[in-house]
CSV table of C-alpha atoms and ligand atoms in Angstrom, one decimal:
chain,number,residue,atom,x,y,z
A,128,UNK,CA,93.5,113.8,121.2
A,129,UNK,CA,90.2,115.6,121.3
A,130,UNK,CA,87.3,116.1,118.9
A,131,UNK,CA,84.8,118.8,118.1
A,132,UNK,CA,81.4,118.9,116.5
A,133,UNK,CA,81.2,119.3,112.8
A,134,UNK,CA,81.2,122.8,111.4
A,135,UNK,CA,79.4,123.5,108.1
A,136,UNK,CA,78.9,121.0,105.3
A,137,UNK,CA,81.6,119.8,103.0
A,138,UNK,CA,82.3,121.5,99.7
A,139,UNK,CA,81.6,119.4,96.6
A,140,UNK,CA,84.7,117.5,95.5
A,141,UNK,CA,85.9,114.8,93.1
A,142,UNK,CA,84.9,112.1,95.5
A,143,UNK,CA,81.7,111.9,97.5
A,144,UNK,CA,82.2,113.8,100.8
A,145,UNK,CA,81.3,112.2,104.1
A,146,UNK,CA,78.4,113.7,105.9
A,147,UNK,CA,79.6,116.2,108.4
A,148,UNK,CA,76.5,115.7,110.5
A,149,UNK,CA,77.6,112.1,111.2
A,150,UNK,CA,79.6,113.0,114.3
A,151,UNK,CA,82.6,114.7,115.9
A,152,UNK,CA,85.8,115.5,114.2
A,153,UNK,CA,89.4,114.9,115.3
A,154,UNK,CA,91.3,117.9,116.6
A,155,UNK,CA,95.1,118.0,116.5
A,156,UNK,CA,97.1,120.8,118.0
A,157,UNK,CA,93.8,122.6,118.4
A,158,UNK,CA,92.9,122.4,114.7
A,159,UNK,CA,90.2,120.6,112.9
A,160,UNK,CA,92.0,117.9,111.0
A,161,UNK,CA,89.2,117.4,108.4
A,162,UNK,CA,89.4,121.0,107.6
A,163,UNK,CA,93.2,120.8,107.3
A,164,UNK,CA,92.9,117.9,104.9
A,165,UNK,CA,90.6,119.9,102.6
A,166,UNK,CA,92.8,123.0,102.8
A,167,UNK,CA,96.2,121.4,102.2
A,168,UNK,CA,95.2,118.1,100.5
A,169,UNK,CA,96.3,114.6,101.5
A,170,UNK,CA,98.4,112.8,102.3
A,171,UNK,CA,99.4,115.4,104.8
A,172,UNK,CA,101.8,115.3,107.7
A,173,UNK,CA,100.8,117.4,110.8
A,174,UNK,CA,103.1,118.3,113.6
A,175,UNK,CA,101.8,119.7,116.9
A,176,UNK,CA,104.7,122.1,117.8
A,177,UNK,CA,103.3,122.8,121.2
A,178,UNK,CA,103.7,119.2,122.1
A,179,UNK,CA,107.3,119.2,120.6
A,180,UNK,CA,108.2,122.2,122.8
A,181,UNK,CA,106.7,120.4,125.8
A,182,UNK,CA,108.9,117.4,125.1
A,183,UNK,CA,112.0,119.5,124.7
A,184,UNK,CA,111.3,121.2,128.0
A,185,UNK,CA,110.6,117.8,129.7
A,186,UNK,CA,114.1,116.7,128.8
A,187,UNK,CA,115.8,119.9,129.9
A,188,UNK,CA,113.8,120.1,133.1
A,189,UNK,CA,114.3,116.4,133.8
A,190,UNK,CA,118.1,116.5,133.5
A,191,UNK,CA,118.3,119.8,135.5
A,192,UNK,CA,116.2,118.3,138.3
A,193,UNK,CA,117.8,114.9,138.5
A,194,UNK,CA,121.5,115.4,137.5
A,195,UNK,CA,123.5,117.6,139.8
A,196,UNK,CA,126.1,118.4,137.1
A,197,UNK,CA,125.8,120.3,133.8
A,198,UNK,CA,123.6,118.7,131.1
A,199,UNK,CA,122.8,119.1,127.5
A,200,UNK,CA,120.0,117.9,125.3
A,201,UNK,CA,120.8,117.3,121.7
A,202,UNK,CA,117.9,116.8,119.3
A,203,UNK,CA,118.5,114.0,116.8
A,204,UNK,CA,117.7,115.6,113.4
A,205,UNK,CA,117.4,112.3,111.6
A,206,UNK,CA,114.0,111.8,113.2
A,207,UNK,CA,112.6,115.0,111.5
A,208,UNK,CA,114.2,118.1,110.3
A,209,UNK,CA,112.6,121.2,108.8
A,210,UNK,CA,113.7,124.8,108.9
A,211,UNK,CA,110.8,125.5,111.4
A,212,UNK,CA,112.0,122.7,113.6
A,213,UNK,CA,115.6,124.0,113.6
A,214,UNK,CA,114.3,127.3,114.9
A,215,UNK,CA,112.1,125.7,117.5
A,216,UNK,CA,114.9,123.5,118.8
A,217,UNK,CA,117.2,126.5,119.0
A,218,UNK,CA,114.5,128.5,120.9
A,219,UNK,CA,114.2,125.7,123.4
A,220,UNK,CA,117.9,125.7,124.0
A,221,UNK,CA,118.7,122.2,122.6
A,222,UNK,CA,121.7,121.3,120.5
A,223,UNK,CA,121.3,119.5,117.2
A,224,UNK,CA,122.7,116.1,116.1
A,225,UNK,CA,123.2,116.1,112.3
A,226,UNK,CA,124.2,113.0,110.3
A,227,UNK,CA,124.8,114.3,106.8
A,228,UNK,CA,125.9,117.3,104.8
A,229,UNK,CA,122.2,117.8,103.9
A,230,UNK,CA,121.2,118.1,107.6
A,231,UNK,CA,124.1,120.4,108.2
A,232,UNK,CA,123.1,122.6,105.3
A,233,UNK,CA,119.5,122.9,106.4
A,234,UNK,CA,120.6,123.7,109.9
A,235,UNK,CA,122.9,126.4,108.7
A,236,UNK,CA,120.3,127.8,106.3
A,237,UNK,CA,117.8,128.0,109.2
A,238,UNK,CA,120.3,130.1,111.2
A,239,UNK,CA,121.1,127.3,113.7
A,240,UNK,CA,124.3,128.1,115.6
A,241,UNK,CA,126.9,125.6,114.3
A,242,UNK,CA,128.7,125.7,117.6
A,243,UNK,CA,125.7,123.8,119.0
A,244,UNK,CA,125.7,121.2,116.3
A,245,UNK,CA,127.1,117.7,116.8
A,246,UNK,CA,127.9,115.6,113.7
A,247,UNK,CA,127.5,111.9,113.6
A,248,UNK,CA,127.9,109.1,110.9
A,249,UNK,CA,129.8,105.9,110.5
A,250,UNK,CA,131.1,106.9,107.1
A,251,UNK,CA,131.1,110.6,106.7
A,252,UNK,CA,132.5,111.6,103.4
A,253,UNK,CA,135.5,113.8,103.1
A,254,UNK,CA,133.3,116.6,101.7
A,255,UNK,CA,131.0,116.3,104.7
A,256,UNK,CA,133.8,116.5,107.2
A,257,UNK,CA,135.2,119.5,105.5
A,258,UNK,CA,131.8,121.2,105.5
A,259,UNK,CA,131.4,120.5,109.2
A,260,UNK,CA,134.9,121.8,109.9
A,261,UNK,CA,134.4,124.9,107.8
A,262,UNK,CA,131.0,125.6,109.5
A,263,UNK,CA,132.6,125.2,112.9
A,264,UNK,CA,130.4,122.4,114.3
A,265,UNK,CA,130.6,122.1,118.0
A,266,UNK,CA,131.4,118.4,118.2
A,267,UNK,CA,132.3,115.8,115.6
A,268,UNK,CA,131.7,112.3,116.8
A,269,UNK,CA,134.4,110.0,115.5
A,270,UNK,CA,133.3,106.5,114.7
A,271,UNK,CA,136.5,104.7,113.7
A,272,UNK,CA,140.3,105.0,113.7
A,273,UNK,CA,140.4,105.4,109.9
A,274,UNK,CA,137.9,108.3,110.2
A,275,UNK,CA,140.1,109.9,112.8
A,276,UNK,CA,143.0,109.9,110.3
A,277,UNK,CA,141.0,111.5,107.7
A,278,UNK,CA,139.4,114.0,110.0
A,279,UNK,CA,142.8,115.0,111.4
A,280,UNK,CA,144.2,115.6,107.9
A,281,UNK,CA,141.1,117.7,107.0
A,282,UNK,CA,141.4,119.7,110.2
A,283,UNK,CA,145.1,120.3,109.6
A,284,UNK,CA,144.6,121.4,106.1
A,285,UNK,CA,141.9,123.9,107.3
A,286,UNK,CA,144.0,124.9,110.3
A,287,UNK,CA,141.2,124.2,112.7
A,288,UNK,CA,141.3,122.4,116.0
A,289,UNK,CA,138.2,120.3,116.2
A,290,UNK,CA,136.5,119.2,119.4
A,291,UNK,CA,135.6,115.5,119.0
A,292,UNK,CA,133.8,112.8,120.9
A,293,UNK,CA,134.5,109.1,120.4
A,294,UNK,CA,131.5,106.9,119.6
A,295,UNK,CA,132.1,103.5,121.2
A,296,UNK,CA,130.2,100.3,120.9
A,297,UNK,CA,129.6,99.4,124.5
A,298,UNK,CA,128.6,95.8,123.8
A,299,UNK,CA,125.0,96.2,124.9
A,300,UNK,CA,122.4,94.2,123.0
A,301,UNK,CA,119.3,96.3,123.3
A,302,UNK,CA,115.9,94.5,123.0
A,303,UNK,CA,114.4,96.3,120.0
A,304,UNK,CA,114.0,95.5,116.3
A,305,UNK,CA,117.3,94.2,114.9
A,306,UNK,CA,117.6,97.1,112.4
A,307,UNK,CA,117.4,99.6,115.3
A,308,UNK,CA,120.0,97.9,117.5
A,309,UNK,CA,123.3,99.8,117.5
A,310,UNK,CA,125.2,99.2,120.7
A,311,UNK,CA,126.4,95.6,120.2
A,312,UNK,CA,130.2,94.9,119.8
A,313,UNK,CA,129.4,93.0,116.6
A,314,UNK,CA,127.9,96.0,114.8
A,315,UNK,CA,129.0,98.6,112.2
A,316,UNK,CA,128.8,101.5,114.6
A,317,UNK,CA,131.6,102.8,116.9
A,318,UNK,CA,134.8,101.7,118.4
A,319,UNK,CA,134.3,98.5,120.4
A,320,UNK,CA,135.2,98.9,124.1
A,321,UNK,CA,136.1,95.2,124.0
A,322,UNK,CA,139.4,94.4,122.2
A,323,UNK,CA,141.1,97.8,122.6
A,324,UNK,CA,139.9,99.8,119.6
A,325,UNK,CA,138.3,102.4,121.8
A,326,UNK,CA,141.4,102.7,124.0
A,327,UNK,CA,143.6,103.1,121.0
A,328,UNK,CA,141.3,105.9,119.8
A,329,UNK,CA,141.8,107.8,123.1
A,330,UNK,CA,145.5,107.6,122.7
A,331,UNK,CA,145.3,108.6,119.0
A,332,UNK,CA,143.1,111.6,119.7
A,333,UNK,CA,145.2,112.7,122.7
A,334,UNK,CA,148.3,112.7,120.5
A,335,UNK,CA,146.7,114.8,117.8
A,336,UNK,CA,147.4,118.6,117.7
A,337,UNK,CA,144.3,119.0,115.6
A,338,UNK,CA,141.7,117.1,117.6
A,339,UNK,CA,140.5,117.9,121.1
A,340,UNK,CA,138.9,115.0,122.8
A,341,UNK,CA,135.9,116.1,124.9
A,342,UNK,CA,134.2,112.9,125.8
A,343,UNK,CA,132.7,109.5,125.0
A,344,UNK,CA,129.4,108.7,123.2
A,345,UNK,CA,127.3,105.6,122.7
A,346,UNK,CA,123.8,105.1,121.2
A,347,UNK,CA,122.6,101.5,121.9
A,348,UNK,CA,119.4,101.5,119.9
A,349,UNK,CA,116.0,103.1,119.1
A,350,UNK,CA,112.4,102.6,120.2
A,351,UNK,CA,113.6,101.3,123.6
A,352,UNK,CA,110.7,100.6,126.0
A,353,UNK,CA,112.9,99.8,129.0
A,354,UNK,CA,115.8,101.8,130.5
A,355,UNK,CA,118.1,98.9,131.4
A,356,UNK,CA,120.1,99.0,128.1
A,357,UNK,CA,120.7,102.7,128.6
A,358,UNK,CA,121.7,102.2,132.2
A,359,UNK,CA,124.1,99.3,131.3
A,360,UNK,CA,125.6,101.5,128.6
A,361,UNK,CA,126.1,104.3,131.1
A,362,UNK,CA,127.9,102.0,133.5
A,363,UNK,CA,130.3,100.9,130.7
A,364,UNK,CA,130.9,104.4,129.5
A,365,UNK,CA,131.6,105.6,133.1
A,366,UNK,CA,134.2,102.7,133.5
A,367,UNK,CA,135.8,103.7,130.3
A,368,UNK,CA,135.8,107.4,131.2
A,369,UNK,CA,137.6,106.4,134.4
A,370,UNK,CA,140.2,104.5,132.5
A,371,UNK,CA,140.6,107.4,130.1
A,372,UNK,CA,141.0,109.9,132.9
A,373,UNK,CA,143.8,107.7,134.4
A,374,UNK,CA,145.4,107.3,131.1
A,375,UNK,CA,145.3,111.0,130.2
A,376,UNK,CA,145.9,112.2,133.7
A,377,UNK,CA,142.8,114.4,133.4
A,378,UNK,CA,139.1,113.7,133.2
A,379,UNK,CA,137.2,114.2,130.0
A,380,UNK,CA,134.4,116.8,129.9
A,381,UNK,CA,131.4,115.0,128.6
A,382,UNK,CA,129.5,111.7,128.5
A,383,UNK,CA,126.8,111.2,125.8
A,384,UNK,CA,124.3,108.4,126.2
A,385,UNK,CA,122.7,108.8,122.8
A,386,UNK,CA,118.9,108.7,122.2
A,387,UNK,CA,116.6,105.8,122.0
A,388,UNK,CA,113.6,106.3,124.2
A,389,UNK,CA,110.6,104.7,122.6
A,390,UNK,CA,107.1,106.1,122.1
A,391,UNK,CA,103.6,104.6,122.1
A,392,UNK,CA,102.4,103.6,118.6
A,393,UNK,CA,99.8,101.1,119.7
A,394,UNK,CA,100.1,99.4,123.1
A,395,UNK,CA,103.8,100.0,124.0
A,396,UNK,CA,104.4,101.6,127.4
A,397,UNK,CA,107.8,103.3,127.4
A,398,UNK,CA,108.8,105.1,130.6
A,399,UNK,CA,108.1,108.9,130.5
A,400,UNK,CA,110.9,111.4,129.7
A,401,UNK,CA,111.2,112.4,133.4
A,402,UNK,CA,111.7,108.8,134.5
A,403,UNK,CA,114.5,108.4,131.9
A,404,UNK,CA,116.1,111.6,133.2
A,405,UNK,CA,115.8,110.6,136.8
A,406,UNK,CA,117.2,107.1,136.3
A,407,UNK,CA,120.1,108.2,134.0
A,408,UNK,CA,120.8,111.3,136.0
A,409,UNK,CA,121.1,109.5,139.3
A,410,UNK,CA,123.0,106.5,137.9
A,411,UNK,CA,125.5,108.7,136.1
A,412,UNK,CA,126.1,111.0,139.1
A,413,UNK,CA,126.6,108.1,141.5
A,414,UNK,CA,128.7,106.2,139.0
A,415,UNK,CA,131.0,109.1,138.4
A,416,UNK,CA,131.4,109.9,142.1
A,417,UNK,CA,132.1,106.3,143.0
A,418,UNK,CA,134.9,106.3,140.4
A,419,UNK,CA,136.3,109.5,141.8
A,420,UNK,CA,135.4,111.5,138.6
A,421,UNK,CA,133.9,114.9,138.6
A,422,UNK,CA,130.3,115.4,137.3
A,423,UNK,CA,130.9,115.5,133.6
A,424,UNK,CA,128.4,117.2,131.2
A,425,UNK,CA,125.7,114.6,130.7
A,426,UNK,CA,124.4,114.6,127.2
A,427,UNK,CA,121.4,112.7,125.7
A,428,UNK,CA,120.3,112.7,122.0
A,429,UNK,CA,116.6,112.0,121.7
A,430,UNK,CA,114.8,112.1,118.4
A,431,UNK,CA,111.7,110.0,118.3
A,432,UNK,CA,110.5,110.8,121.8
A,433,UNK,CA,110.7,114.6,121.0
A,434,UNK,CA,108.7,114.6,117.8
A,435,UNK,CA,107.1,111.1,117.3
A,436,UNK,CA,103.8,111.5,119.2
A,437,UNK,CA,103.3,115.1,118.0
A,438,UNK,CA,102.9,113.8,114.4
A,439,UNK,CA,99.7,112.8,112.7
A,440,UNK,CA,99.3,111.8,109.0
A,441,UNK,CA,96.0,112.4,107.2
A,442,UNK,CA,95.0,110.3,104.2
A,443,UNK,CA,91.8,110.3,102.1
A,444,UNK,CA,90.0,107.0,101.8
A,445,UNK,CA,89.7,106.0,98.1
A,446,UNK,CA,87.4,103.0,98.7
A,447,UNK,CA,87.1,99.6,100.3
A,448,UNK,CA,87.2,96.1,98.9
A,449,UNK,CA,85.8,92.8,100.3
A,450,UNK,CA,87.5,89.7,99.0
A,451,UNK,CA,85.7,86.4,98.5
A,452,UNK,CA,87.8,85.0,101.4
A,453,UNK,CA,86.4,87.6,103.8
A,454,UNK,CA,89.2,90.1,103.9
A,455,UNK,CA,88.3,93.8,104.0
A,456,UNK,CA,90.8,96.3,102.5
A,457,UNK,CA,90.6,100.0,102.9
A,458,UNK,CA,92.7,102.0,100.3
A,459,UNK,CA,94.3,105.3,101.1
A,460,UNK,CA,96.0,107.9,98.9
A,461,UNK,CA,99.5,107.4,100.5
A,462,UNK,CA,101.4,104.5,101.9
A,463,UNK,CA,105.0,103.3,101.8
A,464,UNK,CA,106.2,106.4,100.0
A,465,UNK,CA,105.3,108.6,103.0
A,466,UNK,CA,105.7,105.8,105.6
A,467,UNK,CA,108.1,103.0,104.8
A,468,UNK,CA,108.2,101.8,108.5
A,469,UNK,CA,105.6,99.0,108.2
A,470,UNK,CA,107.5,97.5,105.3
A,471,UNK,CA,110.9,98.0,106.9
A,472,UNK,CA,110.3,97.1,110.5
A,473,UNK,CA,106.8,95.6,110.7
A,474,UNK,CA,105.8,98.8,112.5
A,475,UNK,CA,102.2,98.9,113.8
A,476,UNK,CA,99.9,102.0,114.1
A,477,UNK,CA,96.6,103.2,115.4
A,478,UNK,CA,94.2,105.2,113.3
A,479,UNK,CA,90.7,106.8,113.3
A,480,UNK,CA,88.4,108.4,110.8
A,481,UNK,CA,89.1,112.0,111.5
A,482,UNK,CA,85.8,113.3,110.1
A,483,UNK,CA,83.8,110.7,112.2
A,484,UNK,CA,86.0,110.5,115.2
A,485,UNK,CA,83.1,110.0,117.7
A,486,UNK,CA,81.7,106.9,115.9
A,487,UNK,CA,82.7,103.6,117.5
A,488,UNK,CA,84.5,101.0,115.4
A,489,UNK,CA,82.2,98.4,114.0
A,490,UNK,CA,84.6,96.4,111.9
A,491,UNK,CA,88.3,95.8,111.1
A,492,UNK,CA,90.2,96.7,108.0
A,493,UNK,CA,93.6,96.1,106.4
A,494,UNK,CA,94.7,99.6,105.5
A,495,UNK,CA,96.6,99.5,102.3
A,496,UNK,CA,98.5,102.2,100.4
A,497,UNK,CA,98.6,103.1,96.7
A,498,UNK,CA,102.1,101.9,95.9
A,499,UNK,CA,102.7,99.0,93.5
A,500,UNK,CA,103.0,96.1,95.9
A,501,UNK,CA,101.2,94.9,99.0
A,502,UNK,CA,102.0,98.2,100.8
A,503,UNK,CA,100.2,97.3,104.0
A,504,UNK,CA,100.0,100.3,106.2
A,505,UNK,CA,98.0,98.9,109.1
A,506,UNK,CA,97.3,95.1,109.2
A,507,UNK,CA,94.4,95.3,111.6
A,508,UNK,CA,92.6,98.6,112.0
A,509,UNK,CA,89.2,98.8,113.9
A,510,UNK,CA,87.1,101.6,112.3
A,511,UNK,CA,83.5,102.5,111.6
A,512,UNK,CA,82.2,101.4,108.1
A,513,UNK,CA,84.4,103.6,105.9
A,514,UNK,CA,83.3,105.5,102.9
A,515,UNK,CA,85.2,107.0,100.0
A,516,UNK,CA,86.3,110.5,100.9
A,517,UNK,CA,86.6,109.8,104.7
A,518,UNK,CA,89.8,111.1,106.2
A,519,UNK,CA,92.0,108.5,107.9
A,520,UNK,CA,94.3,109.9,110.6
A,521,UNK,CA,97.3,107.7,111.6
A,522,UNK,CA,98.9,108.5,115.0
A,523,UNK,CA,102.5,108.8,116.1
A,524,UNK,CA,104.0,109.7,112.7
A,525,UNK,CA,106.2,112.6,113.7
A,526,UNK,CA,109.5,110.7,113.7
A,527,UNK,CA,111.1,108.9,110.8
A,528,UNK,CA,108.2,109.5,108.4
A,529,UNK,CA,108.7,112.8,106.6
A,530,UNK,CA,112.4,112.1,107.1
A,531,UNK,CA,112.3,108.7,105.4
A,532,UNK,CA,109.7,109.5,102.7
A,533,UNK,CA,110.6,108.5,99.1
A,534,UNK,CA,109.4,109.2,95.6
A,535,UNK,CA,108.5,105.5,94.8
A,536,UNK,CA,106.2,105.3,91.8
A,537,UNK,CA,107.1,109.0,91.3
A,538,UNK,CA,104.5,110.1,93.8
A,539,UNK,CA,105.2,113.6,95.1
A,540,UNK,CA,106.0,113.7,98.8
A,541,UNK,CA,103.4,115.2,101.2
A,542,UNK,CA,103.3,118.7,102.7
A,543,UNK,CA,104.0,119.2,106.4
A,544,UNK,CA,101.9,121.6,108.3
A,545,UNK,CA,103.0,122.8,111.8
A,546,UNK,CA,100.3,123.5,114.4
A,547,UNK,CA,101.0,126.0,117.1
A,548,UNK,CA,98.6,127.9,119.4
A,549,UNK,CA,95.7,126.4,117.6
A,550,UNK,CA,96.9,127.8,114.2
A,551,UNK,CA,98.2,125.9,111.2
A,552,UNK,CA,101.3,127.0,109.2
A,553,UNK,CA,102.7,125.4,106.1
A,554,UNK,CA,106.2,124.2,107.1
A,555,UNK,CA,107.2,122.1,104.0
A,556,UNK,CA,105.1,122.4,100.8
A,557,UNK,CA,103.9,119.4,98.9
A,558,UNK,CA,106.2,118.2,96.2
A,559,UNK,CA,105.1,119.0,92.6
A,560,UNK,CA,105.5,117.1,89.4
A,561,UNK,CA,108.0,119.8,88.4
A,562,UNK,CA,110.1,119.0,91.4
A,563,UNK,CA,110.2,115.4,90.3
A,564,UNK,CA,111.4,116.3,86.8
A,565,UNK,CA,114.0,118.8,88.0
A,566,UNK,CA,116.9,116.3,88.2
A,567,UNK,CA,116.2,114.6,84.9
A,568,UNK,CA,119.4,115.4,82.9
A,569,UNK,CA,117.8,113.7,79.9
A,570,UNK,CA,114.9,116.0,79.5
A,571,UNK,CA,114.8,119.3,77.8
A,572,UNK,CA,113.2,121.6,80.3
A,573,UNK,CA,110.6,123.8,78.7
A,574,UNK,CA,110.2,125.8,81.9
A,575,UNK,CA,113.9,126.5,82.2
A,576,UNK,CA,114.0,127.6,78.5
A,577,UNK,CA,111.1,129.9,79.2
A,578,UNK,CA,112.8,131.4,82.3
A,579,UNK,CA,116.1,131.9,80.3
A,580,UNK,CA,114.2,133.6,77.5
A,581,UNK,CA,112.4,135.8,80.0
A,582,UNK,CA,115.6,136.9,81.7
A,583,UNK,CA,117.3,137.4,78.4
A,584,UNK,CA,114.4,139.7,77.4
A,585,UNK,CA,114.7,141.6,80.7
A,586,UNK,CA,118.5,142.3,80.3
B,261,LIG,N1,121.8,109.4,118.3
B,261,LIG,C1,122.3,108.5,117.3
B,261,LIG,C2,123.7,108.4,117.2
B,261,LIG,C3,121.4,107.8,116.5
B,261,LIG,O1,121.8,107.0,115.6
B,261,LIG,C4,120.0,107.9,116.7
B,261,LIG,C5,119.0,107.2,115.9
B,261,LIG,C6,119.5,108.8,117.7
B,261,LIG,C7,120.5,109.5,118.5
B,261,LIG,C8,118.1,109.1,118.0
B,261,LIG,O2,117.4,108.0,118.4
B,261,LIG,P1,115.8,108.1,118.8
B,261,LIG,O3,115.8,108.9,120.1
B,261,LIG,O4,115.1,108.7,117.7
B,261,LIG,O5,115.5,106.7,119.0
B,261,LIG,N2,114.5,104.7,111.0
B,261,LIG,C9,114.3,104.0,112.3
B,261,LIG,C10,115.0,104.7,113.5
B,261,LIG,C11,116.5,104.7,113.3
B,261,LIG,C12,117.2,105.4,114.4
B,261,LIG,C13,118.6,105.7,114.0
B,261,LIG,N3,119.4,106.4,115.0
B,261,LIG,C14,112.8,104.0,112.6
B,261,LIG,O6,112.0,104.4,111.7
B,261,LIG,O7,112.3,103.5,113.6
């Protein structure tokens, strides 16, 4: 974060503008955020692409430096996916983890090589499996025995031999929010190592003429601030890979430890990317060697730690309210529609006034959104005395914000502006009211009629 002294005064607007002489302004990705708020409107998602690239490189460099075998970094698209980001990820040499037909379709439309796409999901539809097969995705990660039956039938009907990984539930209870924990045996994801389902799946895949088993996958959870759950999962996957190698009389090719590295929202202190790569790289290399296995391709699937801290959301302050009981509310023009994470996970955030970034906090606010319920965005936010028209900047909103936004209260979703080399570029435009009406089968659509008439006139 850095700030710069205020350029020329604000243009007149609907709301009173803050005085630009009051202090310094927040820069993000080398751009003046107050200026971006005026130019693109608020709420507005910003993404510092230079930081995203740096994170992609940190993962690739880290694995190359600390793991003596081949490695592969797979970006988890569910954290944030735009056409621009697909291209960036491809340029940085990462693979892409997609979880739905929608993500596959955007990846394909952006020109992402399907051979470098890996498809996840605990209940992929038949249509999604067929789409993935037809596109030629590089890996399909099988989550259950029943899914394997269906996948095999689809592959056979399309005459395609599909490389697959098996997602296992390693039985690791990661210390994170219960909704973000996915490696336990008693969970919906994956084939439990315990009880024989994962072993049965190895036999089943090996017997199939249409599936080519390449390796084992596990993802134990998200927003992890220690590496121990990942290391424990790695140990269990290595043991299982050793069992599979003995069973199949040949080692598998790959071991995928999933994503999960946490980021700093307020006061968390997750290990840096390089430390994760060092710990996992060394542990996997020595674990494989001690089991007499070759150095399999080591895969990781980070999402949040690639894009999370590169994101910033800008809101315009509508006003403040002091209650008789002494509470101070600050209302902004977004909320749970663009960020459902406080409501879902009790997530906490840091924020500053972007247009007065150098002023020290003098009081504490509850930052509330515009949606029709409590919609508490930040429960306790130290700020200077806020005024209508100030720009509130909330940090660490790159992952699972744009991706999880909704149209609650029929509020259009924000635009996303990418910042690169100190320049802004519209990456996703703001939704319009027309976008919102488009799916209403019960409306006559005057604009469609007009378009039809226009084209009828042309022909
Ligand atoms: N691989 C698999 C199979 C996953 O399920 C996930 C995330 C990842 C990789 C990437 O994990 P990351 O590196 O981003 O932690 N909506 C929640 C997060 C859900 C994560 C789901 N799976 C949130 O807002 O915190």
